[in-house]
Short mmCIF file of C-alpha atoms in Angstrom, two decimals:
data_model
loop_
_atom_site.label_atom_id
_atom_site.label_comp_id
_atom_site.label_asym_id
_atom_site.label_seq_id
_atom_site.Cartn_x
_atom_site.Cartn_y
_atom_site.Cartn_z
CA TRP A 122 -0.03 19.15 15.84
CA ILE A 123 2.64 17.41 17.65
CA CYS A 124 3.81 13.51 17.62
CA CYS A 125 5.48 13.61 20.96
CA MET A 126 3.37 10.06 21.61
CA ILE A 127 4.11 8.30 18.65
CA LYS A 128 5.74 4.94 18.92
CA VAL A 129 5.05 3.52 15.52
CA ILE A 130 5.29 4.55 12.25
CA SER A 131 3.37 3.11 9.38
CA PHE A 132 4.29 3.62 5.65
CA ASP A 133 2.55 2.87 2.17
CA ILE A 134 4.98 1.46 -0.31
CA GLY A 135 3.90 2.10 -3.82
CA GLY A 136 4.41 5.96 -4.65
CA THR A 137 5.89 6.78 -0.91
CA LEU A 138 8.94 4.51 -0.52
CA VAL A 139 9.10 3.12 -4.33
CA LYS A 140 8.66 4.42 -7.27
CA LYS A 141 5.77 3.03 -9.09
CA ALA A 142 6.83 1.29 -12.14
CA LYS A 143 5.81 2.41 -15.48
CA ARG A 144 5.05 -0.51 -17.21
CA GLU A 145 1.14 -0.62 -17.72
CA ASN A 146 -0.11 -2.16 -14.76
CA ALA A 147 -1.64 -6.00 -14.55
CA ARG A 148 -5.07 -4.63 -13.67
CA ASP A 149 -5.03 -2.65 -16.61
CA GLU A 150 -3.82 -5.27 -19.36
CA MET A 151 -6.30 -7.84 -17.78
CA MET A 152 -8.90 -5.32 -18.30
CA LYS A 153 -8.09 -4.98 -21.80
CA MET A 154 -7.76 -9.11 -22.31
CA ALA A 155 -11.37 -9.24 -20.76
CA GLY A 156 -13.07 -6.31 -22.49
CA VAL A 157 -15.00 -5.28 -19.65
CA SER A 158 -16.09 -2.01 -17.91
CA SER A 159 -13.73 -0.24 -15.39
CA PRO A 160 -16.14 -0.17 -12.64
CA LEU A 161 -17.12 -3.51 -12.59
CA PHE A 162 -13.64 -4.57 -13.23
CA ALA A 163 -12.21 -2.61 -10.47
CA HIS A 164 -14.55 -4.25 -8.22
CA ALA A 165 -14.07 -7.75 -8.94
CA TYR A 166 -10.29 -7.31 -9.28
CA ARG A 167 -10.16 -5.60 -5.40
CA GLU A 168 -12.32 -8.52 -4.26
CA HIS A 169 -10.05 -10.97 -5.54
CA PHE A 170 -6.33 -9.72 -5.73
CA ILE A 171 -6.43 -7.44 -3.35
CA LYS A 172 -8.41 -8.63 -0.61
CA LYS A 173 -8.13 -12.09 -1.68
CA LYS A 174 -12.12 -12.89 -0.58
CA ASN A 175 -12.74 -15.24 -3.47
CA SER A 176 -11.77 -17.74 -6.01
CA LEU A 177 -9.97 -16.71 -9.45
CA LYS A 178 -13.10 -18.62 -11.15
CA ASP A 179 -15.20 -15.94 -9.10
CA PHE A 180 -13.45 -13.55 -10.13
CA CYS A 181 -13.47 -14.72 -14.13
CA ASP A 182 -17.17 -15.53 -13.97
CA LYS A 183 -18.08 -11.91 -12.19
CA ILE A 184 -15.99 -10.31 -15.30
CA GLY A 185 -17.34 -12.61 -17.59
CA PHE A 186 -14.33 -13.82 -18.86
CA SER A 187 -14.48 -17.78 -19.40
CA ASP A 188 -10.87 -18.73 -20.44
CA ILE A 189 -9.58 -19.35 -16.27
CA ASP A 190 -6.59 -20.84 -17.92
CA LYS A 191 -5.42 -17.98 -20.18
CA MET A 192 -5.96 -15.82 -17.31
CA GLU A 193 -3.41 -18.18 -15.33
CA GLN A 194 -1.18 -18.28 -17.99
CA PHE A 195 -1.42 -14.18 -18.12
CA LEU A 196 -0.86 -13.81 -14.44
CA ARG A 197 1.97 -16.10 -14.50
CA GLN A 198 4.07 -14.60 -17.16
CA TYR A 199 3.37 -10.84 -15.89
CA TYR A 200 4.69 -11.34 -12.70
CA ALA A 201 7.06 -13.59 -13.83
CA SER A 202 8.53 -10.55 -15.95
CA ALA A 203 7.19 -7.41 -13.58
CA PRO A 204 9.66 -4.96 -13.06
CA LEU A 205 11.17 -4.06 -9.78
CA GLY A 206 10.89 -0.34 -9.11
CA ASN A 207 13.40 2.08 -7.57
CA LEU A 208 13.62 3.44 -4.19
CA TYR A 209 13.21 7.27 -3.60
CA ASP A 210 16.21 9.03 -2.91
CA ASP A 211 15.18 10.19 0.63
CA VAL A 212 14.30 6.62 1.78
CA LEU A 213 17.44 5.13 3.35
CA SER A 214 18.25 7.95 4.66
CA THR A 215 15.06 8.73 6.74
CA LEU A 216 14.52 5.22 7.88
CA ASP A 217 17.96 5.01 9.35
CA GLU A 218 17.27 8.34 11.12
CA LEU A 219 13.95 7.17 12.31
CA VAL A 220 15.18 3.56 13.58
CA LYS A 221 17.98 5.42 15.47
CA LYS A 222 15.68 7.60 17.21
CA GLY A 223 13.59 4.47 18.58
CA TYR A 224 10.67 4.61 16.19
CA LEU A 225 8.89 1.07 15.40
CA LEU A 226 8.43 0.78 11.47
CA ILE A 227 5.49 -1.09 9.86
CA SER A 228 4.16 -1.28 6.08
CA ILE A 229 0.80 -1.11 5.49
CA SER A 230 -0.01 -1.85 1.73
CA ASN A 231 -2.61 -2.62 -0.76
CA LYS A 232 -1.30 -5.25 -3.02
CA SER A 233 -1.90 -8.35 -5.56
CA TYR A 234 -1.38 -11.53 -3.85
CA MET A 235 0.47 -12.47 -7.05
CA ASN A 236 3.08 -9.79 -6.55
CA HIS A 237 6.07 -11.49 -5.17
CA TYR A 238 7.85 -8.06 -4.35
CA GLY A 239 7.81 -7.04 -0.53
CA LEU A 240 10.42 -5.10 1.63
CA LYS A 241 13.16 -7.75 1.28
CA GLU A 242 13.70 -7.09 -2.81
CA TYR A 243 14.39 -3.40 -2.02
CA GLY A 244 16.75 -4.07 1.05
CA LEU A 245 14.47 -2.64 3.50
CA THR A 246 13.30 -5.36 5.95
CA SER A 247 16.06 -4.55 8.38
CA TYR A 248 14.07 -1.27 8.90
CA PHE A 249 10.33 -2.76 9.57
CA THR A 250 9.08 -4.74 12.60
CA ARG A 251 6.16 -5.67 10.32
CA GLU A 252 4.70 -5.87 6.85
CA ILE A 253 1.27 -5.81 6.36
CA TYR A 254 -0.45 -6.66 2.87
CA SER A 255 -3.93 -6.18 2.14
CA TYR A 256 -4.53 -9.48 0.65
CA GLU A 257 -3.11 -11.13 4.48
CA VAL A 258 -6.10 -9.83 6.00
CA ASN A 259 -8.51 -9.73 3.39
CA SER A 260 -9.17 -6.02 4.10
CA ALA A 261 -7.30 -3.24 2.02
CA LYS A 262 -7.08 0.66 2.50
CA PRO A 263 -8.60 2.78 3.03
CA GLU A 264 -11.00 0.22 4.91
CA THR A 265 -10.65 0.59 8.66
CA GLU A 266 -9.95 -3.05 9.34
CA ILE A 267 -6.50 -3.05 7.89
CA PHE A 268 -5.35 -0.32 10.06
CA LYS A 269 -7.11 -1.60 12.90
CA TYR A 270 -5.67 -4.88 12.31
CA ALA A 271 -2.03 -3.19 12.71
CA GLN A 272 -2.65 -1.17 15.20
CA ARG A 273 -3.48 -4.61 17.34
CA LYS A 274 -0.39 -6.12 16.38
CA MET A 275 1.60 -3.43 17.29
CA ARG A 276 0.06 -2.92 20.52
CA VAL A 277 -0.40 0.58 20.78
CA MET A 278 -2.76 3.34 21.16
CA ASN A 279 -4.44 5.81 18.26
CA ASP A 280 -2.14 8.62 19.16
CA GLU A 281 0.77 6.59 19.25
CA ILE A 282 0.82 5.44 15.49
CA ILE A 283 1.27 7.64 12.63
CA HIS A 284 0.77 6.47 8.85
CA ILE A 285 2.58 8.16 6.10
CA GLY A 286 1.37 7.65 2.12
CA ASP A 287 0.90 9.37 -0.83
CA SER A 288 -2.63 8.44 -1.44
CA TRP A 289 -5.64 10.87 -0.34
CA THR A 290 -8.35 8.33 -0.39
CA SER A 291 -6.26 4.78 0.69
CA ASP A 292 -3.83 6.85 3.16
CA ILE A 293 -4.82 9.84 4.93
CA GLU A 294 -8.99 8.92 4.53
CA GLY A 295 -8.03 5.47 5.78
CA ALA A 296 -6.07 6.57 8.64
CA HIS A 297 -8.50 9.03 9.71
CA ARG A 298 -11.43 6.52 9.87
CA ALA A 299 -9.15 4.36 12.23
CA GLY A 300 -8.44 7.28 14.18
CA TRP A 301 -5.22 7.89 13.43
CA LYS A 302 -2.58 10.93 12.39
CA SER A 303 -1.60 10.97 8.76
CA VAL A 304 0.96 12.56 6.74
CA LEU A 305 0.12 12.93 2.86
CA ILE A 306 3.50 12.96 0.94
CA VAL A 307 3.15 14.87 -2.29
CA ARG A 308 5.62 14.16 -4.78
CA GLU A 309 4.01 15.64 -7.76
CA LYS A 310 1.31 17.95 -7.80
CA LYS A 311 -2.01 16.46 -7.29
CA ASN A 312 -5.57 17.50 -7.12
CA ILE A 313 -6.05 16.66 -3.76
CA PRO A 314 -8.56 18.79 -0.92
CA MET A 315 -5.63 20.08 1.08
CA SER A 316 -7.89 21.94 3.51
CA LYS A 317 -8.81 18.55 4.78
CA VAL A 318 -5.11 17.07 5.23
CA GLU A 319 -3.65 17.66 8.64
CA CYS A 320 0.07 17.64 7.31
CA THR A 321 1.86 17.33 4.11
CA ILE A 322 5.37 16.92 2.93
CA SER A 323 7.33 16.85 -0.07
CA ASN A 324 10.42 14.55 0.94
CA LEU A 325 10.47 12.10 3.66
CA ASN A 326 13.40 13.60 5.54
CA GLU A 327 11.09 16.25 6.82
CA LEU A 328 9.45 13.59 8.84
CA LEU A 329 13.01 13.80 10.84
CA VAL A 330 12.33 17.53 11.57
CA MET A 331 8.24 17.05 12.60
CA LEU A 332 8.57 13.83 14.97
#
């Protein structure tokens, strides 16, 4: 397919622009602390931290953890010492060229409201027109609403926006549901239904040839 109509390029952040930290994430550490099963915890975590649809008390009630003070203390300590990941080597050069070509860049990310790291911490704010985080819109990828929210804010049609991400489920399937074009970046070998992916790249610089 040809991207001649594209005006806006949307990027996932973690795993696409930024290397994911090797430290065990807050979700896994909380799950161990609470001693709760993964499926139950995953849903409760997503609803509270990623989509911010209920209170911390509701979250603790759902996972059966009664010590809210302990949970709050853990969260403060964890995010106060959370490591800042590194940008992939291809990020700055690619973003610089895309902006020079006249594309508007935005980011769409599923992120805990407790995570204070955004594009500013990586020195990327000058490249992006808008940052959209799941907890701000009470919707998380691959849900259609977060993509449509971004589209409304940018005032473009389906064929004028494209999403770049590293997750088949969150990024590619989510963009497809919204009616967008998408590009899957595969930096490492993964078990992905490649026959269903419109386009794959292994390096962000490849976007410069495609667009």
